[in-house]
PDB file of C-alpha atoms in Angstrom:
ATOM      1  CA  MET A   1     201.826 -79.251 178.298  1.00 35.00           C
ATOM      2  CA  GLY A   2     199.891 -76.321 179.927  1.00 39.00           C
ATOM      3  CA  GLY A   3     200.310 -72.945 178.698  1.00 41.00           C
ATOM      4  CA  LEU A   4     203.141 -70.659 179.736  1.00 41.00           C
ATOM      5  CA  PRO A   5     202.448 -67.512 181.624  1.00 44.00           C
ATOM      6  CA  ARG A   6     203.283 -64.272 179.529  1.00 45.00           C
ATOM      7  CA  LEU A   7     206.027 -62.176 180.736  1.00 45.00           C
ATOM      8  CA  ALA A   8     204.343 -59.085 179.787  1.00 43.00           C
ATOM      9  CA  HIS A   9     200.622 -58.010 179.474  1.00 40.00           C
ATOM     10  CA  ALA A  10     200.120 -54.440 179.282  1.00 44.00           C
ATOM     11  CA  ALA A  11     199.034 -52.314 176.254  1.00 45.00           C
ATOM     12  CA  GLY A  12     202.221 -51.117 174.414  1.00 92.00           C
ATOM     13  CA  SER A  13     204.369 -53.860 175.577  1.00 96.00           C
ATOM     14  CA  ILE A  14     205.814 -57.003 174.055  1.00 98.00           C
ATOM     15  CA  VAL A  15     208.259 -59.705 175.004  1.00 98.00           C
ATOM     16  CA  ALA A  16     211.522 -60.650 172.647  1.00 98.00           C
ATOM     17  CA  THR A  17     213.995 -63.243 173.128  1.00 97.00           C
ATOM     18  CA  THR A  18     217.691 -62.413 173.288  1.00 95.00           C
ATOM     19  CA  TYR A  19     220.657 -64.808 173.698  1.00 89.00           C
ATOM     20  CA  PRO A  20     222.492 -64.935 177.143  1.00 85.00           C
ATOM     21  CA  GLY A  21     225.514 -62.660 177.458  1.00 82.00           C
ATOM     22  CA  SER A  22     226.566 -59.977 175.157  1.00 83.00           C
ATOM     23  CA  PHE A  23     223.325 -60.010 172.708  1.00 88.00           C
ATOM     24  CA  ASP A  24     221.365 -59.536 176.030  1.00 94.00           C
ATOM     25  CA  GLU A  25     223.312 -56.592 177.157  1.00 92.00           C
ATOM     26  CA  ALA A  26     223.435 -54.919 173.849  1.00 94.00           C
ATOM     27  CA  PHE A  27     219.761 -55.201 172.960  1.00 97.00           C
ATOM     28  CA  LYS A  28     218.814 -53.928 176.322  1.00 98.00           C
ATOM     29  CA  ALA A  29     221.278 -51.008 175.936  1.00 97.00           C
ATOM     30  CA  VAL A  30     220.432 -50.072 172.323  1.00 98.00           C
ATOM     31  CA  VAL A  31     217.446 -51.676 171.033  1.00 98.00           C
ATOM     32  CA  GLY A  32     214.967 -51.499 173.939  1.00 98.00           C
ATOM     33  CA  PRO A  33     215.445 -47.644 174.334  1.00 98.00           C
ATOM     34  CA  ALA A  34     215.170 -46.884 170.539  1.00 98.00           C
ATOM     35  CA  LEU A  35     211.919 -48.732 170.412  1.00 97.00           C
ATOM     36  CA  THR A  36     210.490 -46.527 173.157  1.00 96.00           C
ATOM     37  CA  ARG A  37     211.630 -43.611 171.219  1.00 95.00           C
ATOM     38  CA  ASN A  38     210.694 -44.881 167.679  1.00 93.00           C
ATOM     39  CA  SER A  39     206.946 -46.172 168.807  1.00 94.00           C
ATOM     40  CA  GLY A  40     205.969 -43.463 171.092  1.00 92.00           C
ATOM     41  CA  GLY A  41     206.386 -45.256 174.381  1.00 95.00           C
ATOM     42  CA  GLY A  42     206.220 -48.884 173.485  1.00 96.00           C
ATOM     43  CA  LYS A  43     208.089 -51.070 175.851  1.00 97.00           C
ATOM     44  CA  VAL A  44     209.669 -54.327 175.399  1.00 98.00           C
ATOM     45  CA  THR A  45     210.954 -56.934 177.677  1.00 97.00           C
ATOM     46  CA  PHE A  46     213.859 -59.063 176.790  1.00 98.00           C
ATOM     47  CA  SER A  47     214.106 -62.850 177.725  1.00 96.00           C
ATOM     48  CA  PRO A  48     217.603 -64.268 177.288  1.00 93.00           C
ATOM     49  CA  LEU A  49     217.188 -67.906 175.659  1.00 89.00           C
ATOM     50  CA  LEU A  50     219.083 -70.066 173.763  1.00 79.00           C
ATOM     51  CA  ASN A  51     217.491 -71.071 170.271  1.00 74.00           C
ATOM     52  CA  VAL A  52     216.633 -74.804 171.303  1.00 71.00           C
ATOM     53  CA  ASP A  53     214.557 -73.700 174.208  1.00 79.00           C
ATOM     54  CA  GLN A  54     212.320 -71.169 172.155  1.00 87.00           C
ATOM     55  CA  ILE A  55     210.282 -73.354 169.809  1.00 86.00           C
ATOM     56  CA  GLY A  56     208.795 -75.812 172.485  1.00 87.00           C
ATOM     57  CA  LYS A  57     207.902 -72.847 174.756  1.00 91.00           C
ATOM     58  CA  ILE A  58     205.810 -71.300 171.860  1.00 92.00           C
ATOM     59  CA  GLN A  59     204.285 -74.611 170.979  1.00 90.00           C
ATOM     60  CA  ALA A  60     202.994 -75.187 174.646  1.00 90.00           C
ATOM     61  CA  SER A  61     200.829 -72.138 174.215  1.00 91.00           C
ATOM     62  CA  ARG A  62     200.165 -71.179 170.752  1.00 92.00           C
ATOM     63  CA  SER A  63     197.152 -68.977 171.270  1.00 93.00           C
ATOM     64  CA  ALA A  64     198.899 -66.952 173.950  1.00 94.00           C
ATOM     65  CA  PRO A  65     202.747 -67.507 173.416  1.00 95.00           C
ATOM     66  CA  PRO A  66     205.174 -66.392 175.977  1.00 96.00           C
ATOM     67  CA  PHE A  67     207.209 -64.285 173.444  1.00 97.00           C
ATOM     68  CA  ASP A  68     206.012 -61.869 170.787  1.00 98.00           C
ATOM     69  CA  VAL A  69     209.440 -61.601 168.832  1.00 98.00           C
ATOM     70  CA  VAL A  70     212.112 -64.494 168.872  1.00 97.00           C
ATOM     71  CA  LEU A  71     215.771 -64.373 167.964  1.00 96.00           C
ATOM     72  CA  PHE A  72     217.038 -67.195 165.744  1.00 94.00           C
ATOM     73  CA  ASP A  73     220.102 -68.206 163.893  1.00 91.00           C
ATOM     74  CA  GLU A  74     219.889 -69.702 160.574  1.00 92.00           C
ATOM     75  CA  GLY A  75     219.796 -73.247 161.594  1.00 90.00           C
ATOM     76  CA  PRO A  76     217.163 -73.508 164.372  1.00 88.00           C
ATOM     77  CA  LEU A  77     215.044 -71.097 162.359  1.00 94.00           C
ATOM     78  CA  ILE A  78     214.322 -73.974 160.026  1.00 94.00           C
ATOM     79  CA  PRO A  79     212.305 -76.041 162.423  1.00 92.00           C
ATOM     80  CA  ALA A  80     210.647 -73.023 163.721  1.00 93.00           C
ATOM     81  CA  ILE A  81     209.044 -72.318 160.335  1.00 95.00           C
ATOM     82  CA  GLU A  82     208.286 -75.949 159.892  1.00 94.00           C
ATOM     83  CA  ALA A  83     206.672 -75.736 163.338  1.00 93.00           C
ATOM     84  CA  ASP A  84     204.420 -72.891 161.918  1.00 95.00           C
ATOM     85  CA  VAL A  85     204.834 -70.699 165.002  1.00 95.00           C
ATOM     86  CA  LEU A  86     206.044 -67.765 162.885  1.00 97.00           C
ATOM     87  CA  GLU A  87     204.497 -65.148 160.779  1.00 98.00           C
ATOM     88  CA  LYS A  88     205.878 -63.776 157.480  1.00 98.00           C
ATOM     89  CA  PHE A  89     207.520 -60.479 157.288  1.00 98.00           C
ATOM     90  CA  PRO A  90     205.119 -57.780 156.097  1.00 97.00           C
ATOM     91  CA  VAL A  91     207.616 -56.022 153.732  1.00 97.00           C
ATOM     92  CA  GLU A  92     205.192 -53.443 152.462  1.00 97.00           C
ATOM     93  CA  LYS A  93     204.732 -52.034 155.824  1.00 96.00           C
ATOM     94  CA  SER A  94     208.433 -51.783 156.774  1.00 96.00           C
ATOM     95  CA  LYS A  95     210.380 -48.587 156.919  1.00 94.00           C
ATOM     96  CA  ASN A  96     213.896 -50.174 156.575  1.00 96.00           C
ATOM     97  CA  PHE A  97     213.485 -53.455 154.774  1.00 97.00           C
ATOM     98  CA  ALA A  98     214.854 -51.530 151.574  1.00 95.00           C
ATOM     99  CA  SER A  99     218.227 -51.217 153.384  1.00 94.00           C
ATOM    100  CA  ILE A 100     218.927 -54.883 154.088  1.00 92.00           C
ATOM    101  CA  PRO A 101     220.757 -56.556 151.146  1.00 86.00           C
ATOM    102  CA  GLU A 102     219.476 -59.263 149.221  1.00 85.00           C
ATOM    103  CA  ALA A 103     221.742 -61.756 150.878  1.00 83.00           C
ATOM    104  CA  PHE A 104     220.171 -61.168 154.434  1.00 91.00           C
ATOM    105  CA  ARG A 105     216.378 -61.687 152.983  1.00 93.00           C
ATOM    106  CA  HIS A 106     214.792 -64.772 153.788  1.00 95.00           C
ATOM    107  CA  PRO A 107     213.880 -66.804 150.572  1.00 91.00           C
ATOM    108  CA  GLN A 108     210.570 -67.661 152.090  1.00 95.00           C
ATOM    109  CA  GLY A 109     209.451 -64.280 153.198  1.00 97.00           C
ATOM    110  CA  TYR A 110     210.304 -64.409 156.942  1.00 98.00           C
ATOM    111  CA  ALA A 111     212.281 -61.646 158.641  1.00 98.00           C
ATOM    112  CA  PRO A 112     215.560 -60.655 157.388  1.00 98.00           C
ATOM    113  CA  VAL A 113     218.794 -60.912 159.117  1.00 97.00           C
ATOM    114  CA  ILE A 114     219.700 -58.171 161.462  1.00 97.00           C
ATOM    115  CA  THR A 115     223.191 -59.246 162.565  1.00 96.00           C
ATOM    116  CA  VAL A 116     226.008 -61.631 161.459  1.00 93.00           C
ATOM    117  CA  GLN A 117     228.080 -63.477 164.438  1.00 90.00           C
ATOM    118  CA  LEU A 118     231.474 -64.520 163.643  1.00 93.00           C
ATOM    119  CA  ILE A 119     232.877 -67.462 164.982  1.00 96.00           C
ATOM    120  CA  GLY A 120     236.592 -67.849 165.527  1.00 97.00           C
ATOM    121  CA  ILE A 121     239.263 -68.607 168.293  1.00 98.00           C
ATOM    122  CA  ALA A 122     238.913 -66.485 171.738  1.00 97.00           C
ATOM    123  CA  TYR A 123     242.441 -66.595 173.883  1.00 97.00           C
ATOM    124  CA  ASN A 124     244.286 -64.789 176.515  1.00 97.00           C
ATOM    125  CA  PRO A 125     247.107 -62.878 174.841  1.00 97.00           C
ATOM    126  CA  LYS A 126     248.986 -62.929 178.204  1.00 96.00           C
ATOM    127  CA  ARG A 127     249.023 -66.675 178.379  1.00 95.00           C
ATOM    128  CA  VAL A 128     248.755 -67.557 174.769  1.00 96.00           C
ATOM    129  CA  LYS A 129     251.853 -65.673 173.057  1.00 91.00           C
ATOM    130  CA  THR A 130     251.536 -66.639 169.849  1.00 95.00           C
ATOM    131  CA  PRO A 131     248.049 -65.915 168.214  1.00 96.00           C
ATOM    132  CA  PRO A 132     246.249 -69.302 167.287  1.00 97.00           C
ATOM    133  CA  THR A 133     245.927 -69.834 163.540  1.00 97.00           C
ATOM    134  CA  SER A 134     243.961 -73.101 163.382  1.00 97.00           C
ATOM    135  CA  TRP A 135     241.161 -74.888 165.234  1.00 97.00           C
ATOM    136  CA  GLU A 136     243.790 -77.379 165.701  1.00 97.00           C
ATOM    137  CA  ASP A 137     245.627 -75.303 168.076  1.00 97.00           C
ATOM    138  CA  LEU A 138     243.171 -76.150 170.706  1.00 98.00           C
ATOM    139  CA  TRP A 139     244.610 -79.594 170.848  1.00 98.00           C
ATOM    140  CA  LYS A 140     248.147 -78.466 171.861  1.00 97.00           C
ATOM    141  CA  PRO A 141     249.413 -80.201 174.810  1.00 97.00           C
ATOM    142  CA  GLU A 142     250.430 -77.020 176.314  1.00 96.00           C
ATOM    143  CA  TYR A 143     246.625 -76.110 176.915  1.00 97.00           C
ATOM    144  CA  LYS A 144     246.143 -78.956 179.044  1.00 97.00           C
ATOM    145  CA  GLY A 145     242.994 -77.901 181.307  1.00 97.00           C
ATOM    146  CA  ARG A 146     242.941 -74.494 179.843  1.00 97.00           C
ATOM    147  CA  VAL A 147     240.414 -74.998 176.834  1.00 98.00           C
ATOM    148  CA  GLY A 148     236.799 -74.081 176.944  1.00 97.00           C
ATOM    149  CA  LEU A 149     233.768 -75.884 175.275  1.00 97.00           C
ATOM    150  CA  THR A 150     230.134 -75.162 175.104  1.00 95.00           C
ATOM    151  CA  GLY A 151     227.498 -77.687 173.890  1.00 93.00           C
ATOM    152  CA  MET A 152     225.859 -78.239 170.314  1.00 93.00           C
ATOM    153  CA  GLY A 153     222.643 -76.540 172.056  1.00 87.00           C
ATOM    154  CA  SER A 154     224.086 -73.388 170.653  1.00 88.00           C
ATOM    155  CA  SER A 155     224.638 -72.459 166.819  1.00 89.00           C
ATOM    156  CA  LEU A 156     228.353 -71.744 168.223  1.00 93.00           C
ATOM    157  CA  GLY A 157     228.872 -75.276 169.558  1.00 95.00           C
ATOM    158  CA  THR A 158     227.183 -77.099 166.489  1.00 95.00           C
ATOM    159  CA  ALA A 159     229.097 -74.817 163.978  1.00 95.00           C
ATOM    160  CA  PHE A 160     232.426 -75.608 165.759  1.00 97.00           C
ATOM    161  CA  MET A 161     231.631 -79.401 165.543  1.00 97.00           C
ATOM    162  CA  VAL A 162     230.796 -79.098 161.929  1.00 97.00           C
ATOM    163  CA  GLU A 163     234.147 -77.550 161.040  1.00 96.00           C
ATOM    164  CA  ILE A 164     235.983 -80.053 163.137  1.00 97.00           C
ATOM    165  CA  ALA A 165     234.389 -82.656 161.300  1.00 97.00           C
ATOM    166  CA  LYS A 166     235.434 -81.320 158.194  1.00 96.00           C
ATOM    167  CA  MET A 167     238.935 -80.882 159.357  1.00 95.00           C
ATOM    168  CA  HIS A 168     239.152 -84.589 159.953  1.00 96.00           C
ATOM    169  CA  GLY A 169     237.671 -85.781 157.025  1.00 97.00           C
ATOM    170  CA  GLY A 170     233.907 -85.475 157.694  1.00 97.00           C
ATOM    171  CA  SER A 171     231.537 -83.354 156.447  1.00 96.00           C
ATOM    172  CA  GLU A 172     228.347 -81.243 157.243  1.00 95.00           C
ATOM    173  CA  THR A 173     226.299 -84.528 157.385  1.00 96.00           C
ATOM    174  CA  SER A 174     229.154 -86.855 158.664  1.00 96.00           C
ATOM    175  CA  ILE A 175     230.283 -85.383 162.217  1.00 96.00           C
ATOM    176  CA  GLU A 176     231.567 -88.873 163.558  1.00 97.00           C
ATOM    177  CA  PRO A 177     235.210 -87.484 163.153  1.00 98.00           C
ATOM    178  CA  ALA A 178     234.331 -84.497 165.252  1.00 98.00           C
ATOM    179  CA  PHE A 179     233.165 -86.795 168.142  1.00 97.00           C
ATOM    180  CA  ASP A 180     236.488 -88.652 167.856  1.00 97.00           C
ATOM    181  CA  ALA A 181     238.566 -85.550 168.138  1.00 98.00           C
ATOM    182  CA  ILE A 182     236.498 -84.053 171.046  1.00 97.00           C
ATOM    183  CA  LYS A 183     237.468 -87.351 172.925  1.00 96.00           C
ATOM    184  CA  LYS A 184     241.092 -86.542 172.386  1.00 97.00           C
ATOM    185  CA  LEU A 185     240.551 -83.015 173.318  1.00 98.00           C
ATOM    186  CA  LEU A 186     239.011 -83.734 176.790  1.00 97.00           C
ATOM    187  CA  PRO A 187     242.425 -83.842 178.633  1.00 97.00           C
ATOM    188  CA  ASN A 188     242.860 -80.045 177.518  1.00 97.00           C
ATOM    189  CA  VAL A 189     239.231 -79.132 178.624  1.00 97.00           C
ATOM    190  CA  GLY A 190     239.002 -77.215 181.752  1.00 97.00           C
ATOM    191  CA  ALA A 191     235.420 -75.975 181.599  1.00 96.00           C
ATOM    192  CA  LEU A 192     232.116 -76.732 179.557  1.00 95.00           C
ATOM    193  CA  ALA A 193     229.843 -73.899 179.536  1.00 94.00           C
ATOM    194  CA  ALA A 194     226.039 -73.727 179.035  1.00 88.00           C
ATOM    195  CA  SER A 195     226.057 -71.122 176.852  1.00 88.00           C
ATOM    196  CA  PRO A 196     228.150 -68.982 174.470  1.00 88.00           C
ATOM    197  CA  GLY A 197     227.904 -65.963 176.973  1.00 85.00           C
ATOM    198  CA  ALA A 198     228.998 -68.291 180.083  1.00 89.00           C
ATOM    199  CA  LEU A 199     231.995 -69.542 177.662  1.00 92.00           C
ATOM    200  CA  ALA A 200     233.151 -66.180 177.310  1.00 89.00           C
ATOM    201  CA  ALA A 201     232.842 -65.236 180.916  1.00 88.00           C
ATOM    202  CA  LEU A 202     235.213 -67.943 181.716  1.00 94.00           C
ATOM    203  CA  PHE A 203     237.950 -66.008 180.261  1.00 94.00           C
ATOM    204  CA  GLN A 204     237.003 -63.211 183.034  1.00 91.00           C
ATOM    205  CA  GLN A 205     236.982 -65.793 185.698  1.00 92.00           C
ATOM    206  CA  GLY A 206     240.698 -66.884 184.676  1.00 93.00           C
ATOM    207  CA  GLU A 207     239.189 -70.595 184.087  1.00 95.00           C
ATOM    208  CA  ILE A 208     240.506 -70.842 180.517  1.00 97.00           C
ATOM    209  CA  ASP A 209     242.879 -69.588 177.972  1.00 97.00           C
ATOM    210  CA  ILE A 210     241.422 -70.456 174.554  1.00 98.00           C
ATOM    211  CA  ALA A 211     238.343 -71.457 173.177  1.00 98.00           C
ATOM    212  CA  PHE A 212     236.124 -71.091 170.218  1.00 97.00           C
ATOM    213  CA  ASN A 213     233.696 -68.411 170.354  1.00 95.00           C
ATOM    214  CA  TYR A 214     231.646 -65.287 168.842  1.00 92.00           C
ATOM    215  CA  PHE A 215     233.676 -62.119 167.672  1.00 92.00           C
ATOM    216  CA  ASN A 216     231.096 -59.874 169.659  1.00 85.00           C
ATOM    217  CA  ASN A 217     231.304 -61.704 172.932  1.00 87.00           C
ATOM    218  CA  VAL A 218     235.305 -61.254 172.850  1.00 91.00           C
ATOM    219  CA  ALA A 219     234.972 -57.783 171.779  1.00 87.00           C
ATOM    220  CA  LEU A 220     232.576 -56.841 174.654  1.00 84.00           C
ATOM    221  CA  LEU A 221     235.060 -58.589 177.265  1.00 89.00           C
ATOM    222  CA  ALA A 222     238.091 -56.924 175.808  1.00 90.00           C
ATOM    223  CA  ALA A 223     236.350 -53.355 175.778  1.00 86.00           C
ATOM    224  CA  LYS A 224     235.890 -54.120 179.701  1.00 88.00           C
ATOM    225  CA  GLY A 225     239.350 -54.741 180.120  1.00 93.00           C
ATOM    226  CA  VAL A 226     239.490 -58.568 180.175  1.00 94.00           C
ATOM    227  CA  ASP A 227     242.720 -60.253 178.769  1.00 95.00           C
ATOM    228  CA  ILE A 228     240.962 -61.789 175.561  1.00 96.00           C
ATOM    229  CA  ALA A 229     241.851 -61.519 171.890  1.00 96.00           C
ATOM    230  CA  PHE A 230     240.326 -62.809 168.689  1.00 96.00           C
ATOM    231  CA  ALA A 231     241.920 -64.875 165.868  1.00 96.00           C
ATOM    232  CA  LYS A 232     240.489 -66.181 162.535  1.00 94.00           C
ATOM    233  CA  PRO A 233     241.531 -69.476 161.802  1.00 95.00           C
ATOM    234  CA  LYS A 234     243.316 -69.990 158.426  1.00 93.00           C
ATOM    235  CA  SER A 235     240.381 -72.083 157.183  1.00 91.00           C
ATOM    236  CA  GLY A 236     238.056 -69.065 157.524  1.00 91.00           C
ATOM    237  CA  ALA A 237     235.902 -67.924 160.323  1.00 93.00           C
ATOM    238  CA  VAL A 238     232.319 -69.225 160.324  1.00 95.00           C
ATOM    239  CA  ALA A 239     229.765 -66.627 159.776  1.00 91.00           C
ATOM    240  CA  VAL A 240     226.197 -67.321 161.448  1.00 93.00           C
ATOM    241  CA  ARG A 241     223.160 -65.080 160.484  1.00 92.00           C
ATOM    242  CA  THR A 242     220.812 -64.103 163.131  1.00 95.00           C
ATOM    243  CA  SER A 243     217.196 -62.931 162.509  1.00 97.00           C
ATOM    244  CA  ALA A 244     214.523 -61.753 164.966  1.00 98.00           C
ATOM    245  CA  GLN A 245     211.016 -63.400 163.741  1.00 98.00           C
ATOM    246  CA  ILE A 246     207.257 -62.625 164.368  1.00 98.00           C
ATOM    247  CA  VAL A 247     205.554 -65.077 166.494  1.00 98.00           C
ATOM    248  CA  LYS A 248     201.923 -65.987 165.447  1.00 97.00           C
ATOM    249  CA  ASN A 249     199.287 -64.675 167.851  1.00 97.00           C
ATOM    250  CA  ASN A 250     201.564 -62.140 169.273  1.00 97.00           C
ATOM    251  CA  GLN A 251     199.845 -59.549 171.602  1.00 95.00           C
ATOM    252  CA  ASP A 252     200.795 -56.269 169.523  1.00 97.00           C
ATOM    253  CA  PRO A 253     201.360 -56.653 165.791  1.00 96.00           C
ATOM    254  CA  LYS A 254     202.151 -53.031 165.293  1.00 96.00           C
ATOM    255  CA  LEU A 255     204.479 -52.815 168.204  1.00 97.00           C
ATOM    256  CA  VAL A 256     206.396 -55.793 166.926  1.00 98.00           C
ATOM    257  CA  LEU A 257     206.733 -54.393 163.454  1.00 97.00           C
ATOM    258  CA  ASP A 258     208.151 -51.325 165.115  1.00 97.00           C
ATOM    259  CA  TYR A 259     210.424 -53.632 166.919  1.00 98.00           C
ATOM    260  CA  LEU A 260     211.766 -55.158 163.818  1.00 98.00           C
ATOM    261  CA  ASP A 261     212.121 -51.757 161.933  1.00 97.00           C
ATOM    262  CA  THR A 262     213.842 -50.339 164.766  1.00 98.00           C
ATOM    263  CA  ALA A 263     216.284 -53.368 164.923  1.00 98.00           C
ATOM    264  CA  MET A 264     216.952 -52.688 161.122  1.00 97.00           C
ATOM    265  CA  SER A 265     217.247 -49.186 161.388  1.00 97.00           C
ATOM    266  CA  LEU A 266     220.604 -46.963 160.697  1.00 96.00           C
ATOM    267  CA  GLU A 267     220.268 -45.724 164.169  1.00 97.00           C
ATOM    268  CA  VAL A 268     220.236 -48.961 165.943  1.00 98.00           C
ATOM    269  CA  GLN A 269     222.581 -50.903 163.806  1.00 97.00           C
ATOM    270  CA  LYS A 270     225.049 -48.155 164.072  1.00 97.00           C
ATOM    271  CA  GLY A 271     224.682 -48.561 167.890  1.00 97.00           C
ATOM    272  CA  LEU A 272     225.121 -52.219 167.850  1.00 96.00           C
ATOM    273  CA  GLU A 273     228.040 -52.119 165.737  1.00 95.00           C
ATOM    274  CA  ALA A 274     229.880 -49.551 167.937  1.00 93.00           C
ATOM    275  CA  SER A 275     231.805 -50.465 170.932  1.00 89.00           C
ATOM    276  CA  PRO A 276     231.590 -52.262 173.327  1.00 86.00           C
ATOM    277  CA  TRP A 277     228.841 -54.231 171.480  1.00 90.00           C
ATOM    278  CA  VAL A 278     230.901 -54.644 168.100  1.00 89.00           C
ATOM    279  CA  MET A 279     227.878 -56.467 166.334  1.00 92.00           C
ATOM    280  CA  MET A 280     228.034 -56.804 162.623  1.00 94.00           C
ATOM    281  CA  PRO A 281     225.254 -54.878 160.882  1.00 94.00           C
ATOM    282  CA  THR A 282     223.429 -55.931 158.079  1.00 94.00           C
ATOM    283  CA  ASN A 283     221.987 -52.465 157.201  1.00 93.00           C
ATOM    284  CA  LYS A 284     223.976 -51.488 153.856  1.00 91.00           C
ATOM    285  CA  ASN A 285     224.142 -48.039 155.031  1.00 92.00           C
ATOM    286  CA  VAL A 286     226.350 -48.752 158.267  1.00 94.00           C
ATOM    287  CA  THR A 287     230.117 -48.145 157.798  1.00 94.00           C
ATOM    288  CA  LEU A 288     232.460 -50.685 159.879  1.00 96.00           C
ATOM    289  CA  THR A 289     234.338 -49.033 162.539  1.00 96.00           C
ATOM    290  CA  GLY A 290     236.620 -49.867 165.663  1.00 93.00           C
ATOM    291  CA  ALA A 291     237.243 -53.581 166.317  1.00 90.00           C
ATOM    292  CA  ASN A 292     234.960 -54.751 163.614  1.00 92.00           C
ATOM    293  CA  LEU A 293     237.586 -53.270 160.903  1.00 93.00           C
ATOM    294  CA  THR A 294     240.078 -55.805 162.381  1.00 90.00           C
ATOM    295  CA  VAL A 295     237.980 -58.753 160.779  1.00 90.00           C
ATOM    296  CA  ALA A 296     236.369 -57.283 157.785  1.00 89.00           C
ATOM    297  CA  LYS A 297     236.447 -54.045 155.623  1.00 91.00           C
ATOM    298  CA  SER A 298     232.781 -54.264 155.234  1.00 89.00           C
ATOM    299  CA  VAL A 299     229.795 -56.503 155.557  1.00 79.00           C
ATOM    300  CA  ASP A 300     230.223 -57.827 151.843  1.00 82.00           C
ATOM    301  CA  ASP A 301     233.935 -58.632 152.785  1.00 86.00           C
ATOM    302  CA  LEU A 302     232.985 -60.372 155.845  1.00 79.00           C
ATOM    303  CA  VAL A 303     230.701 -62.738 154.149  1.00 76.00           C
ATOM    304  CA  SER A 304     232.876 -63.329 150.990  1.00 83.00           C
ATOM    305  CA  HIS A 305     235.859 -64.455 153.260  1.00 86.00           C
ATOM    306  CA  SER A 306     234.010 -66.293 155.846  1.00 88.00           C
ATOM    307  CA  VAL A 307     232.697 -70.104 156.114  1.00 91.00           C
ATOM    308  CA  LEU A 308     228.681 -70.147 155.453  1.00 88.00           C
ATOM    309  CA  LEU A 309     227.584 -73.425 156.300  1.00 91.00           C
ATOM    310  CA  ASP A 310     224.596 -74.830 154.899  1.00 89.00           C
ATOM    311  CA  TRP A 311     222.330 -75.468 157.877  1.00 93.00           C
ATOM    312  CA  THR A 312     219.395 -77.380 155.814  1.00 90.00           C
ATOM    313  CA  LYS A 313     221.769 -80.190 155.355  1.00 93.00           C
ATOM    314  CA  PHE A 314     222.182 -80.993 159.199  1.00 95.00           C
ATOM    315  CA  GLN A 315     219.542 -79.071 160.946  1.00 92.00           C
ATOM    316  CA  LYS A 316     217.344 -82.333 161.290  1.00 92.00           C
ATOM    317  CA  MET A 317     220.239 -84.268 162.746  1.00 95.00           C
ATOM    318  CA  ARG A 318     221.075 -81.655 165.578  1.00 93.00           C
ATOM    319  CA  GLY A 319     218.803 -83.321 168.152  1.00 91.00           C
ATOM    320  CA  GLU A 320     220.588 -86.441 168.039  1.00 96.00           C
ATOM    321  CA  TRP A 321     223.840 -84.727 168.053  1.00 96.00           C
ATOM    322  CA  ILE A 322     223.065 -82.391 171.035  1.00 94.00           C
ATOM    323  CA  THR A 323     221.831 -85.659 172.860  1.00 96.00           C
ATOM    324  CA  ARG A 324     224.926 -87.554 172.168  1.00 96.00           C
ATOM    325  CA  PHE A 325     227.223 -84.642 173.005  1.00 96.00           C
ATOM    326  CA  ASN A 326     225.535 -83.909 176.555  1.00 95.00           C
ATOM    327  CA  LYS A 327     225.929 -87.573 177.281  1.00 95.00           C
ATOM    328  CA  ASP A 328     229.499 -88.181 175.863  1.00 93.00           C
ATOM    329  CA  VAL A 329     231.152 -84.897 176.564  1.00 93.00           C
ATOM    330  CA  LYS A 330     232.062 -84.601 180.186  1.00 90.00           C
ATOM    331  CA  ILE A 331     235.066 -83.325 182.283  1.00 85.00           C
TER     332      ILE A 331
END
């Protein structure tokens, strides 16, 4: 593969990936301006991209990678480390690392977690009168043609399938029951979205009434007046830990560190936690407010009452799972 063109070349500028949807909106609104203030004028160009697309793009041009910082959920971070495209985090140069609890620090010394995404059930409260209480509710016959799905290329889709497998007698490494269950769900499926952000947008368009999704996606749409609400399944919502990582051969190491420190700072974590973004912080000095208080009293409370999957058990299987899902799950 040939080298990919960089998205930014000027001194004092870097390129950082986000996720499509509310993540991209939040980082552009909060992190970008804060970086410019904190770094004395440094700029960041954001590139919304799913996890599975990032590693290949970096490997295609290792000496001049298209991104300087990449956003990874805990599962896709594993092969990224194995691919040797990331640098470890220089703790001794960081201003804000001390404010990140041990639970969110990487055991191998890579950059820490900067936000926790909570997965539960999104629904339209005007059309779904009784709030859902279980993943099984998506299979109810009254939701024929009104359920939304996204594929396993996202951590959201993979986490959902693992939970469905566990619900039907499978496990984190035995996902066959989930594929059997999805076949039975297909009559209820009204739309198959390309990403979590696109899945959330289907509520805004009135195409679906119920789906699994991230809490912050739901909260952002609710703040915009969309008829959407969030429910935690009785088995527990799934917490996905997300970190921003340093790409090897990045174009501005000092600005990259400024970016990571900015993302971890009390100022930015408060900004991302607040409405309309409602992203769960990892800086221990941030107090939860507003909509976040409907799902947890604190970050510690969130983690202790959520499902934390062991992605090391099944990450190597995801490629096969994604291919199979894309082939078999069609509407």
